[in-house]
XYZ file of C-alpha atoms in Angstrom:
777
model
C 35.991 2.310 0.015
C 38.844 0.135 -1.079
C 39.280 -3.019 -2.915
C 40.953 -5.532 -0.734
C 41.985 -9.327 -1.816
C 41.120 -11.847 0.835
C 41.789 -14.808 -1.397
C 43.710 -15.941 -4.318
C 41.478 -19.152 -4.543
C 44.905 -21.145 -3.569
C 43.257 -21.878 -0.336
C 40.607 -24.118 -2.227
C 41.013 -27.531 -3.046
C 41.919 -27.887 -6.981
C 42.204 -24.002 -6.975
C 43.946 -24.243 -10.549
C 40.850 -25.840 -12.020
C 38.677 -23.192 -10.057
C 40.358 -20.369 -11.836
C 40.305 -22.103 -15.199
C 36.423 -22.541 -14.983
C 36.008 -19.077 -13.770
C 38.065 -17.736 -16.889
C 35.661 -19.543 -19.010
C 32.876 -17.430 -17.903
C 30.551 -18.140 -20.796
C 29.897 -21.519 -19.819
C 29.119 -20.346 -16.120
C 25.076 -20.380 -15.267
C 25.426 -19.465 -11.765
C 27.998 -19.240 -8.852
C 26.656 -19.897 -5.267
C 28.449 -19.944 -1.872
C 27.439 -21.945 1.333
C 26.157 -20.163 4.044
C 29.507 -20.566 6.079
C 31.551 -19.408 3.221
C 33.724 -22.498 2.868
C 32.310 -23.888 -0.213
C 31.803 -22.662 -3.809
C 29.414 -24.103 -6.134
C 29.594 -23.571 -9.930
C 26.783 -24.440 -12.062
C 27.848 -24.920 -15.954
C 26.047 -25.987 -18.991
C 26.669 -29.692 -18.519
C 28.112 -29.934 -14.806
C 27.921 -29.021 -11.121
C 31.224 -28.771 -9.637
C 31.792 -27.958 -5.711
C 35.276 -26.305 -4.086
C 35.952 -26.479 -0.495
C 38.641 -24.632 1.475
C 41.730 -26.847 2.491
C 40.832 -26.651 6.128
C 37.956 -29.017 5.643
C 39.296 -31.207 3.054
C 37.242 -34.171 1.926
C 35.690 -35.886 -0.909
C 34.746 -33.511 -3.875
C 31.185 -33.014 -5.384
C 30.886 -33.202 -8.912
C 27.664 -34.173 -11.239
C 27.611 -34.034 -14.819
C 25.085 -34.617 -17.568
C 24.548 -34.564 -21.263
C 21.559 -33.334 -23.367
C 18.918 -34.564 -23.580
C 19.215 -35.424 -20.067
C 17.508 -33.326 -17.394
C 19.555 -30.673 -16.102
C 19.698 -29.038 -12.462
C 17.173 -26.028 -11.994
C 18.028 -25.160 -8.359
C 20.859 -25.634 -5.869
C 19.403 -24.761 -2.601
C 21.068 -24.732 0.964
C 18.798 -25.585 3.542
C 19.047 -25.401 7.408
C 19.433 -28.821 9.289
C 18.188 -29.177 12.756
C 20.746 -31.808 13.508
C 23.139 -29.028 14.725
C 23.098 -25.103 15.126
C 24.485 -23.558 11.799
C 24.681 -26.629 9.945
C 23.170 -27.191 6.287
C 22.525 -29.579 3.675
C 22.658 -29.094 0.055
C 19.550 -29.872 -2.113
C 20.215 -30.263 -6.017
C 16.670 -30.243 -7.687
C 16.658 -31.641 -11.178
C 14.083 -30.792 -14.115
C 12.268 -34.195 -13.882
C 11.891 -33.502 -10.148
C 14.418 -35.889 -8.718
C 16.005 -34.124 -5.633
C 19.437 -35.156 -4.389
C 20.318 -34.257 -0.554
C 24.136 -33.976 0.003
C 25.797 -33.370 3.245
C 29.418 -32.320 3.657
C 31.482 -33.988 6.771
C 34.733 -32.307 7.522
C 37.584 -34.604 6.656
C 35.072 -37.039 4.997
C 33.650 -35.006 2.257
C 30.348 -34.872 0.492
C 27.804 -37.650 1.022
C 24.449 -38.285 -0.686
C 22.134 -38.548 2.260
C 18.850 -39.450 0.107
C 17.260 -39.096 -3.258
C 13.809 -38.074 -3.389
C 10.990 -37.602 -6.203
C 9.597 -33.928 -5.757
C 6.878 -34.227 -8.340
C 3.874 -36.740 -8.315
C 3.581 -36.844 -12.078
C 6.000 -38.854 -14.208
C 5.667 -36.125 -17.060
C 6.198 -33.162 -14.868
C 9.070 -30.560 -15.605
C 10.413 -28.363 -12.964
C 10.926 -24.955 -14.066
C 11.867 -23.043 -11.124
C 12.570 -23.928 -7.414
C 13.202 -21.919 -4.364
C 13.279 -22.775 -0.318
C 10.832 -21.047 2.034
C 11.204 -21.907 5.679
C 11.254 -25.736 5.879
C 9.518 -26.226 2.457
C 10.388 -26.327 -1.282
C 8.264 -24.367 -3.554
C 8.436 -24.910 -7.153
C 6.547 -24.222 -10.661
C 6.207 -27.476 -12.861
C 4.947 -27.829 -16.311
C 2.362 -30.368 -16.553
C 2.084 -31.139 -20.475
C -1.365 -31.746 -21.679
C -2.380 -35.373 -22.606
C -3.188 -34.809 -26.336
C -1.712 -32.402 -28.855
C -3.537 -29.037 -28.348
C -3.405 -26.807 -31.071
C -4.990 -23.970 -28.961
C -1.850 -22.223 -27.590
C -4.299 -20.028 -25.192
C -4.841 -23.347 -23.340
C -1.319 -24.713 -23.600
C -0.073 -21.412 -22.043
C -1.921 -22.480 -18.663
C -0.180 -25.836 -18.261
C 1.738 -24.846 -15.098
C 1.240 -25.278 -11.533
C 2.933 -23.992 -8.417
C 3.314 -26.582 -5.701
C 4.911 -26.652 -2.165
C 6.164 -29.520 -0.207
C 7.796 -29.735 3.451
C 11.299 -31.139 3.414
C 12.579 -32.365 7.000
C 15.976 -33.163 7.462
C 16.512 -35.190 10.737
C 19.112 -37.816 11.964
C 17.014 -40.501 10.628
C 17.237 -39.106 7.094
C 15.109 -36.848 4.864
C 11.476 -36.847 4.803
C 9.178 -35.161 2.152
C 5.720 -33.819 3.350
C 2.448 -34.159 1.282
C 2.293 -32.094 -1.872
C 0.407 -28.882 -1.719
C -1.240 -27.399 -4.724
C -0.651 -23.650 -4.354
C -1.880 -22.464 -7.783
C -2.845 -24.695 -10.869
C -3.774 -23.855 -14.492
C -1.246 -21.066 -14.332
C 1.161 -19.658 -16.718
C 4.793 -20.175 -16.022
C 6.538 -18.431 -13.038
C 9.551 -17.881 -11.509
C 9.357 -18.311 -7.777
C 11.603 -16.212 -5.501
C 11.409 -16.714 -1.703
C 11.596 -14.187 1.080
C 11.507 -15.302 4.940
C 7.642 -14.972 5.110
C 6.520 -14.865 1.397
C 7.171 -16.255 -2.159
C 7.070 -13.818 -5.087
C 5.950 -15.182 -8.583
C 7.566 -13.296 -11.380
C 6.038 -14.127 -14.812
C 8.572 -15.728 -17.316
C 9.962 -13.810 -19.965
C 8.307 -15.745 -22.758
C 4.845 -15.933 -20.841
C 1.443 -15.176 -22.022
C 1.016 -11.678 -22.878
C -2.114 -10.833 -20.922
C -0.519 -12.597 -17.910
C 2.771 -10.842 -18.019
C 1.350 -7.563 -16.503
C 1.408 -8.258 -12.990
C 3.072 -9.986 -10.050
C 1.675 -12.471 -7.431
C 2.781 -12.709 -3.742
C 1.979 -15.958 -1.829
C 1.844 -15.672 2.179
C 1.944 -19.357 3.138
C 0.748 -18.929 6.678
C -2.110 -17.029 5.519
C -2.871 -18.650 2.607
C -3.297 -15.479 0.865
C -2.587 -14.180 -2.466
C -1.774 -10.599 -3.516
C -2.007 -9.415 -7.008
C 0.243 -6.413 -7.603
C 1.430 -4.503 -10.679
C 4.747 -2.202 -10.205
C 2.988 0.555 -12.412
C -0.327 0.572 -10.128
C 0.788 -0.901 -6.783
C -1.432 -3.033 -4.964
C -4.404 -4.271 -6.882
C -6.311 -7.149 -4.818
C -5.751 -9.788 -2.178
C -7.754 -13.199 -1.748
C -7.220 -16.024 0.916
C -7.462 -19.422 -0.736
C -9.202 -21.645 1.701
C -9.392 -24.782 -0.149
C -7.741 -26.396 -3.085
C -10.807 -25.734 -5.495
C -10.187 -21.880 -5.147
C -6.590 -22.193 -6.008
C -7.391 -21.915 -9.736
C -5.376 -19.226 -11.613
C -8.443 -18.085 -13.374
C -10.611 -17.706 -10.339
C -8.068 -15.759 -8.578
C -7.811 -13.169 -11.393
C -11.834 -13.338 -12.026
C -12.395 -10.039 -10.072
C -9.465 -7.941 -11.406
C -9.456 -8.990 -15.105
C -11.048 -5.613 -16.539
C -8.607 -3.660 -14.390
C -5.522 -5.685 -15.313
C -6.240 -5.560 -19.039
C -5.511 -1.864 -19.064
C -1.892 -2.162 -17.628
C 1.218 -2.149 -19.659
C 3.296 -5.429 -19.499
C 5.881 -5.760 -17.123
C 9.203 -4.274 -17.767
C 11.655 -6.654 -15.764
C 15.369 -7.214 -16.843
C 16.469 -8.671 -13.547
C 14.919 -9.529 -10.197
C 16.007 -10.504 -6.786
C 15.047 -10.890 -3.217
C 16.357 -8.211 -0.596
C 17.390 -9.441 2.834
C 14.510 -7.113 4.131
C 12.069 -9.423 2.390
C 11.070 -7.336 -0.619
C 11.527 -7.962 -4.420
C 14.291 -5.912 -6.227
C 13.434 -5.346 -9.832
C 15.500 -3.705 -12.498
C 13.826 -2.493 -15.474
C 15.307 -2.399 -19.275
C 15.465 1.363 -18.672
C 17.994 0.729 -15.714
C 15.322 1.797 -12.968
C 15.747 -0.093 -9.505
C 12.699 -0.366 -7.660
C 11.362 -2.429 -4.602
C 7.972 -4.573 -4.555
C 7.140 -4.926 -0.672
C 5.421 -7.793 0.663
C 2.271 -6.032 0.989
C 1.966 -5.218 -2.707
C 3.248 -1.676 -2.515
C 6.235 -0.692 -4.716
C 8.588 2.242 -4.401
C 11.350 3.455 -6.572
C 14.938 3.254 -5.353
C 17.388 4.424 -8.030
C 17.898 4.948 -11.646
C 21.277 3.451 -13.079
C 23.386 5.506 -15.286
C 23.540 5.291 -18.946
C 19.725 5.091 -20.021
C 18.564 1.757 -21.650
C 20.545 -1.293 -20.676
C 22.281 -3.218 -23.554
C 20.830 -6.517 -24.566
C 23.500 -8.640 -23.395
C 24.711 -6.861 -20.471
C 24.012 -8.913 -17.277
C 22.946 -7.215 -13.810
C 23.763 -8.467 -10.591
C 22.001 -7.470 -7.455
C 22.681 -8.453 -3.675
C 21.899 -6.736 -0.607
C 24.232 -6.371 2.477
C 22.294 -4.955 5.512
C 20.550 -1.548 3.980
C 23.238 -1.276 1.202
C 22.061 -2.396 -2.302
C 24.888 -3.580 -4.303
C 24.636 -3.663 -8.143
C 27.243 -4.568 -10.896
C 26.474 -3.494 -14.322
C 28.954 -3.270 -17.145
C 32.085 -3.492 -14.832
C 30.728 -0.598 -12.641
C 29.726 -1.368 -8.989
C 26.905 0.799 -7.278
C 26.294 0.716 -3.686
C 22.880 2.326 -3.153
C 21.169 3.055 0.104
C 17.599 1.227 0.206
C 16.016 3.146 2.684
C 16.802 6.670 1.115
C 17.779 5.579 -2.449
C 20.908 7.612 -2.230
C 24.126 6.676 -4.040
C 26.400 5.637 -1.578
C 29.309 4.876 -3.620
C 30.371 4.200 -7.231
C 33.407 2.213 -8.098
C 34.629 1.107 -11.602
C 35.970 -2.494 -11.290
C 39.228 -3.623 -13.104
C 37.700 -7.290 -13.283
C 35.736 -8.419 -16.285
C 33.134 -10.748 -14.561
C 32.420 -10.885 -10.907
C 29.974 -12.912 -8.766
C 28.647 -11.863 -5.405
C 29.115 -14.210 -2.508
C 27.564 -14.425 0.943
C 29.218 -12.085 3.584
C 29.564 -12.997 7.090
C 28.874 -9.387 8.217
C 26.806 -6.372 6.830
C 29.453 -4.145 6.763
C 31.413 -5.621 3.903
C 30.882 -7.138 0.356
C 32.684 -10.171 -1.175
C 33.082 -10.458 -4.961
C 34.598 -13.583 -6.644
C 36.175 -12.891 -9.936
C 38.683 -14.756 -12.153
C 41.888 -14.022 -9.844
C 40.377 -14.522 -6.400
C 37.764 -13.296 -3.727
C 37.825 -9.365 -3.056
C 36.257 -7.565 -0.339
C 34.792 -3.915 -0.101
C 34.446 -2.679 3.415
C 31.762 0.384 3.497
C 31.821 0.557 7.495
C 32.178 4.190 8.979
C 35.709 5.570 8.964
C 37.309 6.331 12.389
C 37.055 10.136 11.651
C 33.361 10.184 11.576
C 33.091 13.341 13.324
C 31.695 15.046 9.881
C 27.797 14.598 9.826
C 27.523 16.993 6.826
C 28.379 14.922 3.625
C 24.951 12.809 3.817
C 22.744 15.555 4.878
C 24.280 17.961 2.468
C 23.985 15.657 -0.418
C 20.432 15.148 0.410
C 20.178 18.862 0.335
C 21.377 18.868 -3.352
C 19.616 15.793 -4.419
C 16.221 17.334 -3.250
C 17.309 20.751 -4.925
C 17.874 18.569 -8.050
C 14.413 17.174 -8.025
C 12.708 20.753 -7.341
C 14.592 22.568 -10.208
C 14.179 19.771 -12.509
C 10.440 19.901 -12.064
C 10.521 23.474 -12.886
C 13.033 23.437 -15.912
C 12.062 23.671 -19.410
C 15.134 22.004 -20.704
C 15.241 18.141 -21.498
C 18.647 17.767 -20.155
C 18.860 15.987 -16.807
C 20.265 18.002 -13.747
C 22.623 16.265 -11.512
C 24.017 17.057 -8.159
C 27.605 17.564 -9.827
C 26.244 20.340 -12.230
C 24.256 21.771 -9.394
C 27.450 22.346 -7.334
C 29.613 23.472 -10.206
C 27.223 25.376 -12.056
C 26.895 28.312 -9.856
C 23.266 29.136 -11.173
C 21.481 27.978 -8.125
C 22.588 29.416 -4.904
C 20.031 28.274 -2.613
C 21.297 24.679 -2.128
C 24.922 26.094 -1.797
C 23.626 28.509 0.896
C 21.736 25.927 2.958
C 24.695 23.661 2.658
C 26.945 26.057 4.108
C 24.478 26.852 6.943
C 24.026 23.257 7.788
C 27.751 22.695 7.738
C 28.255 25.479 10.093
C 25.456 24.315 12.605
C 26.234 20.910 12.663
C 29.822 21.843 13.359
C 29.463 24.455 16.302
C 29.234 21.751 18.933
C 32.302 20.089 17.744
C 34.434 22.586 16.275
C 35.311 26.204 16.829
C 32.431 27.973 14.751
C 33.765 29.195 11.416
C 32.437 32.627 10.372
C 29.350 33.024 8.118
C 29.041 35.664 5.550
C 26.449 38.262 6.620
C 23.898 37.067 4.096
C 24.199 33.560 5.339
C 24.154 34.543 9.063
C 20.599 36.518 8.445
C 19.311 33.046 6.888
C 20.758 31.097 9.791
C 18.610 33.420 12.068
C 15.656 32.833 9.978
C 15.885 28.899 10.018
C 17.391 28.415 13.429
C 13.947 27.258 14.638
C 13.983 24.557 11.920
C 17.464 23.426 12.537
C 16.745 22.897 16.229
C 13.526 20.848 15.287
C 15.901 18.664 13.050
C 18.470 18.349 15.643
C 16.010 17.351 18.339
C 14.403 14.745 15.700
C 17.824 13.422 14.990
C 18.714 13.011 18.588
C 15.335 11.201 19.162
C 15.807 8.830 16.366
C 19.372 8.019 18.067
C 17.417 7.516 21.540
C 15.158 4.965 19.628
C 17.886 3.029 18.083
C 19.918 2.925 21.503
C 16.939 2.741 23.991
C 15.971 -0.701 25.787
C 12.613 -2.358 24.311
C 10.634 -0.847 27.550
C 11.128 2.596 26.417
C 11.175 2.245 22.682
C 7.291 2.531 22.683
C 7.536 6.070 24.529
C 10.243 7.166 22.115
C 8.262 6.096 18.813
C 5.095 7.888 20.096
C 7.074 11.204 20.390
C 8.823 10.605 17.214
C 5.374 9.833 15.399
C 4.187 12.985 16.866
C 6.880 15.235 15.724
C 6.746 13.578 12.159
C 3.060 14.194 11.910
C 3.418 17.744 12.997
C 6.287 18.379 10.464
C 4.328 17.057 7.705
C 1.157 19.248 8.478
C 3.506 22.279 8.324
C 4.751 21.261 4.833
C 3.055 21.139 1.632
C 0.912 18.179 1.027
C 2.371 16.537 -1.903
C 2.360 13.051 -3.060
C 5.494 12.109 -1.464
C 4.535 13.384 2.025
C 0.927 11.815 1.685
C 2.643 8.408 1.144
C 4.782 9.040 4.197
C 1.929 9.824 6.266
C 0.315 6.746 4.904
C 3.181 4.459 6.067
C 3.363 6.180 9.470
C -0.415 5.482 10.149
C -0.006 1.859 8.892
C 3.289 0.932 10.884
C 2.052 3.081 14.305
C -1.557 3.222 14.178
C -1.956 4.207 18.027
C 1.024 6.646 18.042
C -0.425 8.463 14.794
C -4.080 8.751 16.528
C -2.421 10.286 19.405
C -0.336 12.734 17.070
C -3.349 13.853 14.815
C -5.561 14.356 18.101
C -2.651 16.766 19.318
C -1.896 18.501 16.134
C -5.751 19.309 15.645
C -6.049 20.164 19.517
C -9.271 17.725 19.501
C -11.082 17.405 22.857
C -14.447 17.577 24.432
C -15.766 20.892 26.013
C -17.830 20.914 29.365
C -21.228 20.262 27.470
C -19.560 17.005 25.922
C -19.212 18.274 22.534
C -16.221 17.574 20.264
C -14.047 21.053 19.753
C -10.959 21.512 17.700
C -8.467 24.601 17.823
C -6.428 23.782 14.772
C -5.043 26.582 12.761
C -6.813 27.256 9.165
C -3.461 25.904 7.485
C -3.831 22.565 9.508
C -7.350 22.352 8.400
C -6.390 22.961 4.790
C -3.877 20.222 4.900
C -6.397 17.806 6.454
C -8.640 18.575 3.683
C -6.333 18.351 0.895
C -7.482 16.043 -1.754
C -4.879 14.957 -4.331
C -5.784 14.646 -7.975
C -7.412 11.183 -8.883
C -4.252 9.852 -10.791
C -2.407 10.205 -7.430
C -5.043 8.597 -5.210
C -5.042 4.861 -5.267
C -1.381 4.286 -6.093
C 0.129 1.613 -3.863
C -3.148 1.943 -1.609
C -2.473 5.541 -0.556
C -5.386 7.448 0.683
C -5.853 10.991 1.568
C -5.096 12.610 4.975
C -8.989 12.971 5.707
C -9.761 9.617 5.174
C -6.724 8.271 7.354
C -8.033 10.517 10.224
C -11.450 8.964 9.762
C -10.002 5.552 9.729
C -8.309 6.309 13.153
C -11.707 7.637 14.557
C -13.124 4.333 13.618
C -10.663 2.233 15.163
C -9.971 4.567 18.340
C -12.777 6.711 18.914
C -15.777 5.886 16.815
C -18.265 8.083 18.584
C -16.184 11.004 17.657
C -16.470 10.579 14.072
C -19.603 12.327 12.965
C -18.590 15.208 15.290
C -15.479 15.558 13.512
C -17.037 15.219 10.169
C -19.520 18.185 11.445
C -16.648 20.213 12.645
C -14.786 19.755 9.565
C -17.795 20.770 7.548
C -18.107 23.988 9.492
C -14.695 24.900 8.757
C -15.350 24.358 4.911
C -18.664 26.642 5.212
C -16.853 29.307 6.796
C -13.813 28.971 4.327
C -15.295 28.194 0.900
C -18.604 29.082 -0.633
C -21.262 25.899 -0.996
C -20.411 25.529 -4.671
C -16.850 26.431 -4.995
C -15.001 23.844 -6.784
C -11.900 25.020 -5.170
C -12.799 23.771 -1.801
C -13.218 20.179 -0.760
C -17.019 20.217 -0.769
C -16.619 21.039 -4.666
C -15.519 17.441 -5.266
C -16.841 14.902 -2.905
C -18.872 15.916 0.029
C -17.041 15.161 3.349
C -19.899 12.682 4.604
C -19.310 10.591 1.693
C -15.784 10.347 2.114
C -16.272 9.224 5.618
C -18.967 6.713 4.374
C -16.254 5.541 1.960
C -13.694 4.737 4.873
C -16.762 3.074 6.826
C -17.595 0.963 3.617
C -13.866 -0.349 3.529
C -14.349 -2.285 6.942
C -14.046 -6.010 6.809
C -16.962 -6.577 9.031
C -20.122 -4.780 8.961
C -22.454 -4.730 12.164
C -25.205 -2.971 13.812
C -22.723 -0.495 15.161
C -21.924 0.485 11.594
C -25.663 0.895 10.740
C -25.778 3.400 13.428
C -22.560 5.262 12.337
C -23.806 5.302 8.769
C -27.023 7.215 10.088
C -24.925 9.499 12.096
C -22.703 10.575 9.383
C -25.627 11.119 6.963
C -27.553 13.305 9.360
C -24.491 15.194 10.410
C -24.125 16.566 7.008
C -27.522 18.032 7.083
C -27.648 18.050 3.289
C -31.064 17.003 1.819
C -30.138 13.925 -0.022
C -28.078 12.476 3.078
C -31.097 13.190 5.290
C -33.418 11.328 2.751
C -31.011 8.571 2.576
C -30.812 8.242 6.516
C -34.660 8.352 6.456
C -34.954 5.387 3.936
C -32.245 3.750 6.196
C -34.221 3.829 9.165
C -37.042 2.598 7.450
C -35.499 -0.254 6.233
C -34.367 -0.957 9.863
C -38.022 -0.396 10.832
C -36.796 2.159 13.824
C -40.167 4.011 13.343
C -39.725 6.128 16.639
C -36.508 7.462 14.938
C -38.153 7.880 11.639
C -40.500 10.453 13.192
C -37.927 11.975 15.220
C -35.823 12.624 12.349
C -38.687 14.028 10.136
C -39.639 16.393 12.998
C -35.899 17.779 13.185
C -34.880 18.235 9.584
C -38.286 19.231 8.222
C -37.406 22.760 9.512
C -34.533 22.924 7.640
C -36.168 24.017 4.127
C -39.776 23.749 2.540
C -38.557 21.445 -0.357
C -36.755 18.813 2.239
C -40.051 19.147 4.429
C -42.131 18.133 1.271
C -39.972 15.347 0.379
C -40.051 13.869 4.045
C -43.639 14.061 4.244
C -44.161 12.581 0.829
C -41.869 9.773 1.690
C -43.786 9.092 5.079
C -47.145 9.184 3.559
C -45.994 6.611 1.002
C -44.937 4.472 3.863
C -48.202 5.238 5.671
C -50.194 3.950 2.735
C -48.407 0.632 2.434
C -48.598 -0.401 6.326
C -49.989 0.552 9.654
C -46.284 0.726 11.593
C -46.886 4.731 11.652
C -50.247 4.670 13.007
C -49.140 5.338 16.424
C -47.231 8.466 15.301
C -50.010 10.277 13.014
C -50.832 12.871 15.517
C -46.861 13.952 15.173
C -46.747 13.298 11.172
C -49.851 15.206 10.040
C -48.488 18.780 11.522
C -45.505 18.343 9.011
C -47.809 18.483 6.062
C -46.522 21.246 3.563
C -48.836 24.117 3.019
C -48.544 23.668 -0.909
C -50.095 20.085 -0.657
C -53.764 19.925 -1.455
C -56.288 16.884 -0.712
C -55.949 16.025 -4.195
C -52.263 15.642 -3.841
C -52.483 13.505 -0.749
C -55.118 11.144 -2.109
C -53.044 10.663 -5.548
C -49.861 9.882 -3.262
C -51.613 7.317 -1.283
C -53.486 5.703 -4.152
C -50.052 5.317 -5.986
C -48.564 3.618 -2.831
C -51.351 1.266 -1.692
C -49.976 -2.474 -1.493
C -51.271 -4.632 -4.403
C -53.536 -7.440 -3.351
C -53.848 -10.856 -4.879
C -57.361 -10.991 -3.942
C -60.489 -8.688 -5.017
C -61.023 -5.992 -2.456
C -64.014 -6.045 -0.318
C -65.795 -3.386 1.663
C -65.241 -4.810 4.960
C -62.009 -6.720 5.603
C -61.102 -9.030 8.520
C -57.530 -7.898 8.400
C -56.601 -4.873 10.553
C -53.462 -3.936 8.349
C -55.721 -2.134 5.489
C -55.772 1.802 5.139
C -59.092 3.234 6.200
C -60.657 6.509 5.213
C -60.821 7.077 9.151
C -57.253 7.185 9.390
C -56.882 9.803 6.698
C -59.724 12.022 7.819
C -57.551 14.137 10.501
C -55.021 14.765 7.707
C -57.731 15.567 5.016
C -59.599 17.798 7.354
C -56.450 19.890 8.540
C -55.634 20.548 4.675
C -59.345 21.574 3.675
C -59.818 23.593 6.594
C -56.417 25.506 6.129
C -56.694 28.700 4.195
C -55.319 28.114 0.598
C -52.063 30.140 -0.522
C -54.219 32.536 -2.789
C -56.503 33.217 0.210
C -53.518 34.496 2.102
C -52.394 36.406 -0.869
C -55.694 38.222 -1.224
C -56.418 38.519 2.495
C -55.318 42.040 3.048
C -57.478 43.209 0.046
C -60.431 41.265 1.246
C -60.278 42.636 4.712
C -60.212 46.183 3.411
C -62.797 48.471 4.841
C -63.600 50.105 1.230
C -64.182 47.694 -1.651
C -63.362 48.410 -4.212
C -60.324 50.720 -3.377
C -60.881 54.229 -4.111
C -59.741 55.818 -7.322
C -56.178 57.412 -7.486
C -56.141 60.980 -7.820
C -55.137 62.248 -11.396
C -52.285 64.004 -12.626
C -53.226 67.356 -14.152
């Protein structure tokens, strides 16, 4: 990558003055270029100046002010429907006045219209952005009286939105929409579909621990914290729900435990995410759904207080300028593509016409960096080999007792770790075989190559499949994606199920739910046998990955869930009737691999049926089918507590036929469970007459150790309380009578007692008392 000057600023009108203003960099607040790259706008402390190229000469634009006059808070380029590619410039001032300017070739800048953005005369705009065809801003609404309570004054801001339409007849503003009121101060940043609300640096301490993401089309707010990921989302259906305190009502306790946000610089990427740079130099991305991922760590440790950081994305490349150094980072992999020390003191990013170049404005002109692939692109190893060394760095750093940071350069030069060097040599050899004559490998390397040949073939086929996905027509993309997802899921199930792999699986299941469902069916070899029962032929190693449950601190980060829960969610979505059978199959594997009380196995933590019930509980809507699914999951576990819970659920649903069937089936599992089931049903029998038709099936379930006294005590304890005095002969037919209990009591009284059975052999002996044993002489 080389620096190339594309303009010395002489092709701009008033070029000498432009260079002079750029040299006085301390007065510059912001530099922006128009979407077509023909205009430069410089915002200074007391002036806005526009420069255009000579090819489109016309009247200049210059607006100045002096304190305490209101200053501009936003320079926004808005698309105009008058002609494709045309745009207008909106200059938004602190007091809400908005000037809409239009540039006409050979004529110059013309003021189309002046509008009032805010409704209140005392409102003050602190931040503004454009989202689609609307303006979104945060305004301060000072209290009417002088409040001494600063906690009340801190929530004097309001986030508003207003449509702005530019047409042939002029500019028209829509009605004001209150997005959020009674809020702290926020900086608003717009992506194509969302608006990010970043707390102001001097905001209230308790509200500076999280970010808000507003989705205008859904009227939905997402609360997220970079340290914890997604926290909560809420749809605001009416203006009464748009109060800041009501939005946080259910999350206050959780948010109070978070550390304050550490944000040095923020910007929106072209992919729609929010880029954040911390004071420690860590670059991360907050996605529109509230999840957060780390991208890169800038060198040099904590950033100097007065050192500015500039961010700009060009395609998949993130460009960052810090202390005269330009970093080019791949947003997707987090890999450092290029690092360049700049000779210019201060630079500003400009809009580039393509995604393969970066334009920088300095005091001496406009420069371009091109990072397109060189002509000799037949060497695929640099990226892959670099990834090997970066992964090795992370691996060895985790296991190192030293506090010094291990880098790729140290790994390559040190010679202490041979594994990445060997693997890099094998990869270079393998990838060059089809392009160049193969160079000879050392004998040791050749043996390793034969060992990893299958993995290399899988890797090459995967890379080929990815290339097919990129180049395929839309009609074939879906089939390629299914194959790609199946290979990726299979690969992860053969690897260590660490936090990164689990997070990757979560993203695969979220992005390709149907393909992931088919992939997991294939990996577990799930199918129905001839009797209609679900069977699985997965290996023990795959079962262990399915049952792997990360540590508590790893679960819940960014909404990440374990693999077992992911699979259960897929069953619920695509094949719900198979879910209880799958849980039963999994329990069978657990029982054959781990002892019942083993804390090493998954059952030592949370029972599998409870984990499946947790997935069911997260469904947005709960219907009758979900009640049935809950029953099946409880019963398939065959655990006493789960069976009793299912029994109570059936009683609550008044499904008496199934109550009796469950009691008959599960009373055989253990005497203790039999007793619990019978006492539960006896209590129900005492309260109402719904079980009367099934008494001839219930009484045989009576445990042997229950006496007539025990039965009567249970019945008396559960008799319904009547408001009137009891009468001997009631006209109502829902009261318990002795006649209903008589068959049970007769069965218990006539049954031989436990003591009788113990001594029955002695009592039935032909000689009583038994003969005296012979004496020992």
